[in-house]
Amino acid sequence: MNGLSGARLVAMREIRERARARTFLISTALIVVLAFGAVGAATVLPDFFEDDPPTIALVRPDVPEGVAPLLEDGALGSEAEVLFVEAEAEARQLLSSGEVEAALLGGPTLAFRDEVSTNLEALANQAVRLATLQDVLAELGLTLEEAAPLIDPEPLPVTVLDPVEVTDSSGSDRAIASAAVILLLMSLTLYGSWILNGVVEEKTSRVVEVLMGALRPWQLLLGKVAGILALAVGQLAAGVGSALIAITALGTADLPEIGVEVGIAALAYMALGLLLYSFVFAAAGATVARQEDAQTVTMPITLTLVGVYMLSLTVVVNDPDGVLSQALSIVPVSAPLAMTPRIALGNPAPWEVGLSIALLVAMIPIVINLAGRIYAGAILRGGPRIGLREAWRSARETR
Amino acid sequence: MLELTGLRKQYGDVVALDECTFRAQPGRMLGLLGPNGSGKTTAMRSVFGLVHLDDGAVRWRGEAIQPEERARFGYMPEQRGLYPRMRVRDQVIYFGRLHGLSADAASRAADEWLERLGLSDRAESRVEELSHGNQQRVQLMVALVHEADLLILDEPFSGLDPIGVAALGDVVREQAARGAAVVFSSHQLDLVEGLCEDIAVVNQGRIVLEGALDAVRSASPSRYVHASVDGDAGAAWHAGLEGVELLTARNSEVRLRVPADVDPAELLRTAQAAGSVVFFRFEPPSLSDLFMEAVSGVAE
């Protein structure tokens, strides 16, 4: 059997056994639910950050006709909902109970409850003026079209000589960026722990001794990581697929553009991050003698990831183009978590994105090499936990 | 032929193997015997490259073992080495595939072995749900599924009931009959005696006795007498004989170790002179005797 077909058998077993385990089915279902939820949230969130239009009560007999449509259609730059009442007393009552923000009384007079909303005042003014304008124009013998240049002249063209870059970080963008960082951390630690536990299980059940009769360590390592990453891809595809279905079903054609861009960046960095960290988790698992030690040995890896995660949620989200954010998004160890929020909220230069990807791509084979050697040196060693240096040395000794 | 030559392995201050040398032939069964901690397991693991030897060589058909050849071996470690949560049939198939069988051949072989070892009804159980004896059977199937050229079985019979021992013994014997070289370790000497053509006894990392069982027995410097003599002087009939060592005595029944060149007819006459002989057996050493001789240094 050649080398790769051995690794393929290992990967196939990994996929078959895990795919029918309850934990896998539950986590996949969870991802699908999350994807639907995220799309739903993305549809609702922008509205959430915008206020509902205010409501104005109009006393029907006293207010000129034509005011109501002007208030409602938003043509004047903002809009208000209109509630018709028949008597002024009724309007006052709605106003004091807080059901309407303003009331247009006979006169016409604009009434507020406790403080004046300048927006609403301007809107009402314009609406009343426009509604009465047609009558004034008719008296002057003009149509609305003829009077248009007088009433609504073309605005002056505007130019800015040295525009300031605007970093658009609305509330929903920040929510999307933070969600991406959380998802990235979750996927790196979740699939990392699958690999870790898989390696530890093989070692502690001593099945690795029997496997080594037919396989070489690198085949077992490669097959295990490939199998688990294939499952990860499957789960992510289920997530992305559900999200697409949800978008179609909800008819959310106008998803925030940033969502698509961040989604692509997150998937790319997830792939690179998984490749980088999977083999590290596998090597760590190989040095463990008992399942209980697994968490201890991965502490440095987990702490690194959580540290980068916290920096991404604080530093990168608040100052996406600062020096620390730049560094975090380019250094391979932190780039998988830190670049995506920068893309969402800042303006990383194309060369920065390119460099961070190039460094990751260059780093991955180096890490695989180092991790493979530690794995090979440690996987067959029984007894207590094995130090990295010891594993490194004995890798040279075993075949 | 499997040859282990001059194996040395030291763990810290503990010498596990010390110039350990023996061989196993195709079509024959070699019983690897030795006290606990004598180095049997280390020697067996070295065949699969699981031990980094300080010195010495393991050869198969005269050459260093390549991974492709190693895949034609079967290994049953002393402690369980199976995926606890994997189903029995899947597990056997998986190992068959790893050892080079096609998917079809592997599932056919798995079904045959499940049938043969009486586990067909547990085919879809997880290994961890099986009893010790049944897990042992699965472990053996994993070693056998691909019709190995060489079988290394470390304590394959430990913890099995007599019926299980007999069934597994038959299976292993068949493997040798079909041409495989079989090496197995055991503390059940009577079992080894019944199964093996060849033996090798390890003590403190060295082979202290090796060869075909018959040859080793006849080459032994000792013979054993088991006799019962009635009469006043009966119990002490052997006293005063040169080179005779009393091993056990119960009432008038004795077991003696005597030099191999003693004339049994002479001994019998001495016994008859002392009283009436109830029974008298003169025989080459049993495997148990050989083992004790070898390990206690009598043979040297």
PDB file of C-alpha atoms in Angstrom, chain A residues 150-375:
ATOM      1  CA  LEU A 150     -37.800  78.638  -7.400  1.00  0.00           C
ATOM      2  CA  ILE A 151     -38.937  76.293  -4.715  1.00  0.00           C
ATOM      3  CA  ASP A 152     -36.337  73.560  -5.055  1.00  0.00           C
ATOM      4  CA  PRO A 153     -33.242  74.867  -6.896  1.00  0.00           C
ATOM      5  CA  GLU A 154     -30.554  72.432  -8.087  1.00  0.00           C
ATOM      6  CA  PRO A 155     -28.033  72.052  -5.269  1.00  0.00           C
ATOM      7  CA  LEU A 156     -24.468  73.251  -5.825  1.00  0.00           C
ATOM      8  CA  PRO A 157     -21.999  70.561  -6.938  1.00  0.00           C
ATOM      9  CA  VAL A 158     -19.664  69.711  -4.057  1.00  0.00           C
ATOM     10  CA  THR A 159     -16.032  68.582  -4.240  1.00  0.00           C
ATOM     11  CA  VAL A 160     -13.594  67.610  -1.455  1.00  0.00           C
ATOM     12  CA  LEU A 161      -9.912  68.165  -2.218  1.00  0.00           C
ATOM     13  CA  ASP A 162      -8.382  65.899   0.445  1.00  0.00           C
ATOM     14  CA  PRO A 163     -11.060  63.611   1.751  1.00  0.00           C
ATOM     15  CA  VAL A 164     -10.641  62.004   5.181  1.00  0.00           C
ATOM     16  CA  GLU A 165     -11.021  58.209   4.985  1.00  0.00           C
ATOM     17  CA  VAL A 166     -14.218  57.351   6.623  1.00  0.00           C
ATOM     18  CA  THR A 167     -14.168  54.164   8.618  1.00  0.00           C
ATOM     19  CA  ASP A 168     -17.678  53.008   8.558  1.00  0.00           C
ATOM     20  CA  SER A 169     -18.291  51.154  11.751  1.00  0.00           C
ATOM     21  CA  SER A 170     -21.936  51.200  12.316  1.00  0.00           C
ATOM     22  CA  GLY A 171     -23.371  49.051  15.048  1.00  0.00           C
ATOM     23  CA  SER A 172     -24.316  46.233  12.692  1.00  0.00           C
ATOM     24  CA  ASP A 173     -20.836  46.142  11.138  1.00  0.00           C
ATOM     25  CA  ARG A 174     -19.300  45.774  14.557  1.00  0.00           C
ATOM     26  CA  ALA A 175     -21.749  43.049  15.389  1.00  0.00           C
ATOM     27  CA  ILE A 176     -20.823  41.171  12.215  1.00  0.00           C
ATOM     28  CA  ALA A 177     -17.074  41.589  12.857  1.00  0.00           C
ATOM     29  CA  SER A 178     -17.384  40.373  16.441  1.00  0.00           C
ATOM     30  CA  ALA A 179     -19.509  37.429  15.375  1.00  0.00           C
ATOM     31  CA  ALA A 180     -16.872  36.477  12.805  1.00  0.00           C
ATOM     32  CA  VAL A 181     -14.107  36.546  15.452  1.00  0.00           C
ATOM     33  CA  ILE A 182     -16.194  34.411  17.795  1.00  0.00           C
ATOM     34  CA  LEU A 183     -16.947  31.897  15.031  1.00  0.00           C
ATOM     35  CA  LEU A 184     -13.283  31.725  14.065  1.00  0.00           C
ATOM     36  CA  LEU A 185     -12.213  31.031  17.636  1.00  0.00           C
ATOM     37  CA  MET A 186     -14.951  28.454  18.067  1.00  0.00           C
ATOM     38  CA  SER A 187     -14.047  26.569  14.922  1.00  0.00           C
ATOM     39  CA  LEU A 188     -10.307  26.566  15.673  1.00  0.00           C
ATOM     40  CA  THR A 189     -10.809  25.293  19.217  1.00  0.00           C
ATOM     41  CA  LEU A 190     -13.634  22.884  18.357  1.00  0.00           C
ATOM     42  CA  TYR A 191     -11.876  21.105  15.520  1.00  0.00           C
ATOM     43  CA  GLY A 192      -8.563  21.408  17.357  1.00  0.00           C
ATOM     44  CA  SER A 193     -10.065  19.559  20.295  1.00  0.00           C
ATOM     45  CA  TRP A 194     -11.451  16.841  18.015  1.00  0.00           C
ATOM     46  CA  ILE A 195      -7.961  16.248  16.689  1.00  0.00           C
ATOM     47  CA  LEU A 196      -6.437  16.403  20.142  1.00  0.00           C
ATOM     48  CA  ASN A 197      -8.897  13.923  21.605  1.00  0.00           C
ATOM     49  CA  GLY A 198      -8.622  11.624  18.600  1.00  0.00           C
ATOM     50  CA  VAL A 199      -4.848  11.422  18.957  1.00  0.00           C
ATOM     51  CA  VAL A 200      -5.062  10.964  22.722  1.00  0.00           C
ATOM     52  CA  GLU A 201      -7.687   8.231  22.330  1.00  0.00           C
ATOM     53  CA  GLU A 202      -5.480   6.299  19.940  1.00  0.00           C
ATOM     54  CA  LYS A 203      -2.533   6.596  22.234  1.00  0.00           C
ATOM     55  CA  THR A 204      -4.237   5.810  25.518  1.00  0.00           C
ATOM     56  CA  SER A 205      -6.189   2.876  24.069  1.00  0.00           C
ATOM     57  CA  ARG A 206      -2.848   1.616  22.699  1.00  0.00           C
ATOM     58  CA  VAL A 207      -4.518   0.972  19.369  1.00  0.00           C
ATOM     59  CA  VAL A 208      -1.672   3.015  17.942  1.00  0.00           C
ATOM     60  CA  GLU A 209       0.667   0.092  18.641  1.00  0.00           C
ATOM     61  CA  VAL A 210      -1.406  -2.127  16.386  1.00  0.00           C
ATOM     62  CA  LEU A 211      -1.810   0.626  13.802  1.00  0.00           C
ATOM     63  CA  MET A 212       1.936   1.088  13.620  1.00  0.00           C
ATOM     64  CA  GLY A 213       2.195  -2.463  12.341  1.00  0.00           C
ATOM     65  CA  ALA A 214       0.570  -1.270   9.144  1.00  0.00           C
ATOM     66  CA  LEU A 215       1.124   2.486   9.058  1.00  0.00           C
ATOM     67  CA  ARG A 216       3.871   4.978   9.517  1.00  0.00           C
ATOM     68  CA  PRO A 217       3.304   7.846  11.957  1.00  0.00           C
ATOM     69  CA  TRP A 218       2.981  10.478   9.240  1.00  0.00           C
ATOM     70  CA  GLN A 219       0.223   8.487   7.536  1.00  0.00           C
ATOM     71  CA  LEU A 220      -1.757   8.278  10.742  1.00  0.00           C
ATOM     72  CA  LEU A 221      -1.219  11.972  11.495  1.00  0.00           C
ATOM     73  CA  LEU A 222      -2.081  13.143   8.002  1.00  0.00           C
ATOM     74  CA  GLY A 223      -5.116  10.872   7.729  1.00  0.00           C
ATOM     75  CA  LYS A 224      -6.492  11.940  11.075  1.00  0.00           C
ATOM     76  CA  VAL A 225      -6.109  15.651  10.419  1.00  0.00           C
ATOM     77  CA  ALA A 226      -7.435  15.343   6.867  1.00  0.00           C
ATOM     78  CA  GLY A 227     -10.460  13.342   7.996  1.00  0.00           C
ATOM     79  CA  ILE A 228     -11.394  15.768  10.735  1.00  0.00           C
ATOM     80  CA  LEU A 229     -10.842  18.800   8.518  1.00  0.00           C
ATOM     81  CA  ALA A 230     -13.054  17.191   5.883  1.00  0.00           C
ATOM     82  CA  LEU A 231     -15.768  16.950   8.511  1.00  0.00           C
ATOM     83  CA  ALA A 232     -15.118  20.568   9.462  1.00  0.00           C
ATOM     84  CA  VAL A 233     -15.534  21.581   5.819  1.00  0.00           C
ATOM     85  CA  GLY A 234     -18.749  19.571   5.712  1.00  0.00           C
ATOM     86  CA  GLN A 235     -20.123  21.303   8.772  1.00  0.00           C
ATOM     87  CA  LEU A 236     -19.122  24.723   7.506  1.00  0.00           C
ATOM     88  CA  ALA A 237     -20.684  23.941   4.135  1.00  0.00           C
ATOM     89  CA  ALA A 238     -23.858  22.972   5.974  1.00  0.00           C
ATOM     90  CA  GLY A 239     -23.688  26.304   7.778  1.00  0.00           C
ATOM     91  CA  VAL A 240     -23.050  28.359   4.650  1.00  0.00           C
ATOM     92  CA  GLY A 241     -25.659  26.389   2.728  1.00  0.00           C
ATOM     93  CA  SER A 242     -28.256  26.976   5.425  1.00  0.00           C
ATOM     94  CA  ALA A 243     -27.405  30.645   5.444  1.00  0.00           C
ATOM     95  CA  LEU A 244     -27.947  30.819   1.671  1.00  0.00           C
ATOM     96  CA  ILE A 245     -31.241  28.974   1.976  1.00  0.00           C
ATOM     97  CA  ALA A 246     -32.303  31.322   4.744  1.00  0.00           C
ATOM     98  CA  ILE A 247     -31.387  34.357   2.633  1.00  0.00           C
ATOM     99  CA  THR A 248     -33.431  33.029  -0.273  1.00  0.00           C
ATOM    100  CA  ALA A 249     -36.334  32.082   1.946  1.00  0.00           C
ATOM    101  CA  LEU A 250     -36.411  35.368   3.822  1.00  0.00           C
ATOM    102  CA  GLY A 251     -36.006  37.283   0.584  1.00  0.00           C
ATOM    103  CA  THR A 252     -33.236  39.242   2.207  1.00  0.00           C
ATOM    104  CA  ALA A 253     -31.729  40.381  -1.063  1.00  0.00           C
ATOM    105  CA  ASP A 254     -30.311  43.495   0.552  1.00  0.00           C
ATOM    106  CA  LEU A 255     -28.097  41.806   3.098  1.00  0.00           C
ATOM    107  CA  PRO A 256     -25.409  44.176   4.232  1.00  0.00           C
ATOM    108  CA  GLU A 257     -22.603  44.041   1.664  1.00  0.00           C
ATOM    109  CA  ILE A 258     -20.103  43.791   4.463  1.00  0.00           C
ATOM    110  CA  GLY A 259     -21.613  40.428   5.421  1.00  0.00           C
ATOM    111  CA  VAL A 260     -20.565  38.804   2.152  1.00  0.00           C
ATOM    112  CA  GLU A 261     -17.062  40.263   2.250  1.00  0.00           C
ATOM    113  CA  VAL A 262     -16.507  39.294   5.871  1.00  0.00           C
ATOM    114  CA  GLY A 263     -17.960  35.850   5.230  1.00  0.00           C
ATOM    115  CA  ILE A 264     -15.443  35.154   2.481  1.00  0.00           C
ATOM    116  CA  ALA A 265     -12.538  36.500   4.546  1.00  0.00           C
ATOM    117  CA  ALA A 266     -13.636  34.488   7.559  1.00  0.00           C
ATOM    118  CA  LEU A 267     -13.830  31.254   5.546  1.00  0.00           C
ATOM    119  CA  ALA A 268     -10.412  31.807   3.990  1.00  0.00           C
ATOM    120  CA  TYR A 269      -8.756  32.574   7.318  1.00  0.00           C
ATOM    121  CA  MET A 270     -10.604  29.720   8.955  1.00  0.00           C
ATOM    122  CA  ALA A 271      -9.159  27.320   6.395  1.00  0.00           C
ATOM    123  CA  LEU A 272      -5.633  28.628   6.870  1.00  0.00           C
ATOM    124  CA  GLY A 273      -5.997  28.791  10.642  1.00  0.00           C
ATOM    125  CA  LEU A 274      -7.264  25.218  10.808  1.00  0.00           C
ATOM    126  CA  LEU A 275      -4.354  23.975   8.724  1.00  0.00           C
ATOM    127  CA  LEU A 276      -1.941  25.821  10.981  1.00  0.00           C
ATOM    128  CA  TYR A 277      -3.368  24.810  14.323  1.00  0.00           C
ATOM    129  CA  SER A 278      -4.611  21.248  13.602  1.00  0.00           C
ATOM    130  CA  PHE A 279      -1.153  19.776  13.425  1.00  0.00           C
ATOM    131  CA  VAL A 280      -0.108  21.626  16.566  1.00  0.00           C
ATOM    132  CA  PHE A 281      -3.035  20.092  18.439  1.00  0.00           C
ATOM    133  CA  ALA A 282      -2.127  16.648  17.073  1.00  0.00           C
ATOM    134  CA  ALA A 283       1.491  16.951  18.186  1.00  0.00           C
ATOM    135  CA  ALA A 284       0.395  18.099  21.632  1.00  0.00           C
ATOM    136  CA  GLY A 285      -1.976  15.133  21.905  1.00  0.00           C
ATOM    137  CA  ALA A 286       0.799  12.694  21.061  1.00  0.00           C
ATOM    138  CA  THR A 287       2.843  13.761  24.085  1.00  0.00           C
ATOM    139  CA  VAL A 288       0.032  12.984  26.505  1.00  0.00           C
ATOM    140  CA  ALA A 289      -0.132   9.759  28.494  1.00  0.00           C
ATOM    141  CA  ARG A 290      -3.632  10.063  29.912  1.00  0.00           C
ATOM    142  CA  GLN A 291      -6.820  11.721  28.725  1.00  0.00           C
ATOM    143  CA  GLU A 292      -6.760  13.948  31.828  1.00  0.00           C
ATOM    144  CA  ASP A 293      -3.496  15.538  30.715  1.00  0.00           C
ATOM    145  CA  ALA A 294      -4.873  16.575  27.349  1.00  0.00           C
ATOM    146  CA  GLN A 295      -6.196  19.913  28.561  1.00  0.00           C
ATOM    147  CA  THR A 296      -2.968  20.738  30.387  1.00  0.00           C
ATOM    148  CA  VAL A 297      -0.773  20.106  27.405  1.00  0.00           C
ATOM    149  CA  THR A 298      -2.880  22.259  25.106  1.00  0.00           C
ATOM    150  CA  MET A 299      -3.076  25.130  27.581  1.00  0.00           C
ATOM    151  CA  PRO A 300      -0.407  27.206  25.782  1.00  0.00           C
ATOM    152  CA  ILE A 301      -2.189  26.783  22.452  1.00  0.00           C
ATOM    153  CA  THR A 302      -5.599  27.583  23.885  1.00  0.00           C
ATOM    154  CA  LEU A 303      -4.254  30.577  25.802  1.00  0.00           C
ATOM    155  CA  THR A 304      -2.644  31.924  22.644  1.00  0.00           C
ATOM    156  CA  LEU A 305      -5.883  31.590  20.731  1.00  0.00           C
ATOM    157  CA  VAL A 306      -7.984  33.127  23.479  1.00  0.00           C
ATOM    158  CA  GLY A 307      -5.482  35.981  23.903  1.00  0.00           C
ATOM    159  CA  VAL A 308      -5.586  36.779  20.192  1.00  0.00           C
ATOM    160  CA  TYR A 309      -9.355  36.496  20.320  1.00  0.00           C
ATOM    161  CA  MET A 310      -9.634  39.041  23.109  1.00  0.00           C
ATOM    162  CA  LEU A 311      -7.236  41.417  21.377  1.00  0.00           C
ATOM    163  CA  SER A 312      -9.287  41.051  18.200  1.00  0.00           C
ATOM    164  CA  LEU A 313     -12.505  41.885  20.009  1.00  0.00           C
ATOM    165  CA  THR A 314     -11.016  44.889  21.785  1.00  0.00           C
ATOM    166  CA  VAL A 315      -8.042  46.398  19.965  1.00  0.00           C
ATOM    167  CA  VAL A 316      -8.895  45.410  16.392  1.00  0.00           C
ATOM    168  CA  VAL A 317     -12.578  46.209  16.618  1.00  0.00           C
ATOM    169  CA  ASN A 318     -11.985  49.621  18.201  1.00  0.00           C
ATOM    170  CA  ASP A 319      -8.931  50.660  16.221  1.00  0.00           C
ATOM    171  CA  PRO A 320      -8.917  48.455  13.145  1.00  0.00           C
ATOM    172  CA  ASP A 321      -6.090  50.239  11.371  1.00  0.00           C
ATOM    173  CA  GLY A 322      -3.834  50.963  14.351  1.00  0.00           C
ATOM    174  CA  VAL A 323      -0.304  49.588  14.553  1.00  0.00           C
ATOM    175  CA  LEU A 324      -1.181  46.765  16.944  1.00  0.00           C
ATOM    176  CA  SER A 325      -4.135  45.771  14.768  1.00  0.00           C
ATOM    177  CA  GLN A 326      -1.873  45.792  11.734  1.00  0.00           C
ATOM    178  CA  ALA A 327       0.667  43.578  13.467  1.00  0.00           C
ATOM    179  CA  LEU A 328      -1.970  41.174  14.785  1.00  0.00           C
ATOM    180  CA  SER A 329      -3.546  40.804  11.379  1.00  0.00           C
ATOM    181  CA  ILE A 330      -0.266  40.003   9.647  1.00  0.00           C
ATOM    182  CA  VAL A 331       1.596  37.726  12.109  1.00  0.00           C
ATOM    183  CA  PRO A 332       0.598  34.138  11.202  1.00  0.00           C
ATOM    184  CA  VAL A 333      -0.188  33.074  14.773  1.00  0.00           C
ATOM    185  CA  SER A 334      -2.841  35.770  15.174  1.00  0.00           C
ATOM    186  CA  ALA A 335      -3.812  36.580  11.579  1.00  0.00           C
ATOM    187  CA  PRO A 336      -6.521  33.889  11.322  1.00  0.00           C
ATOM    188  CA  LEU A 337      -8.487  35.674  14.038  1.00  0.00           C
ATOM    189  CA  ALA A 338      -7.426  39.300  13.613  1.00  0.00           C
ATOM    190  CA  MET A 339      -7.584  39.986   9.887  1.00  0.00           C
ATOM    191  CA  THR A 340     -11.292  39.338   9.408  1.00  0.00           C
ATOM    192  CA  PRO A 341     -12.479  42.048  11.850  1.00  0.00           C
ATOM    193  CA  ARG A 342     -10.005  44.449  10.238  1.00  0.00           C
ATOM    194  CA  ILE A 343     -11.513  43.744   6.841  1.00  0.00           C
ATOM    195  CA  ALA A 344     -14.950  44.304   8.332  1.00  0.00           C
ATOM    196  CA  LEU A 345     -14.230  47.561  10.119  1.00  0.00           C
ATOM    197  CA  GLY A 346     -10.997  49.032   8.797  1.00  0.00           C
ATOM    198  CA  ASN A 347      -9.215  49.499   5.538  1.00  0.00           C
ATOM    199  CA  PRO A 348      -6.352  47.011   5.353  1.00  0.00           C
ATOM    200  CA  ALA A 349      -4.263  47.620   2.255  1.00  0.00           C
ATOM    201  CA  PRO A 350      -4.331  44.803  -0.304  1.00  0.00           C
ATOM    202  CA  TRP A 351      -0.647  44.173   0.370  1.00  0.00           C
ATOM    203  CA  GLU A 352      -1.391  43.653   4.046  1.00  0.00           C
ATOM    204  CA  VAL A 353      -3.978  41.002   3.290  1.00  0.00           C
ATOM    205  CA  GLY A 354      -1.659  39.452   0.723  1.00  0.00           C
ATOM    206  CA  LEU A 355       1.264  39.421   3.140  1.00  0.00           C
ATOM    207  CA  SER A 356      -0.734  37.871   5.942  1.00  0.00           C
ATOM    208  CA  ILE A 357      -1.962  35.104   3.636  1.00  0.00           C
ATOM    209  CA  ALA A 358       1.514  34.556   2.178  1.00  0.00           C
ATOM    210  CA  LEU A 359       3.040  34.284   5.673  1.00  0.00           C
ATOM    211  CA  LEU A 360       0.377  31.796   6.733  1.00  0.00           C
ATOM    212  CA  VAL A 361       0.869  29.734   3.606  1.00  0.00           C
ATOM    213  CA  ALA A 362       4.630  29.731   4.176  1.00  0.00           C
ATOM    214  CA  MET A 363       4.285  28.931   7.861  1.00  0.00           C
ATOM    215  CA  ILE A 364       1.909  25.979   7.481  1.00  0.00           C
ATOM    216  CA  PRO A 365       4.400  23.503   5.923  1.00  0.00           C
ATOM    217  CA  ILE A 366       7.001  24.453   8.529  1.00  0.00           C
ATOM    218  CA  VAL A 367       4.564  23.821  11.347  1.00  0.00           C
ATOM    219  CA  ILE A 368       3.425  20.536   9.785  1.00  0.00           C
ATOM    220  CA  ASN A 369       7.026  19.440   9.599  1.00  0.00           C
ATOM    221  CA  LEU A 370       7.822  20.295  13.222  1.00  0.00           C
ATOM    222  CA  ALA A 371       4.553  18.917  14.530  1.00  0.00           C
ATOM    223  CA  GLY A 372       4.957  15.745  12.466  1.00  0.00           C
ATOM    224  CA  ARG A 373       8.304  15.109  13.990  1.00  0.00           C
ATOM    225  CA  ILE A 374       7.131  15.632  17.541  1.00  0.00           C
ATOM    226  CA  TYR A 375       4.114  13.437  16.826  1.00  0.00           C
TER     227      TYR A 375
END
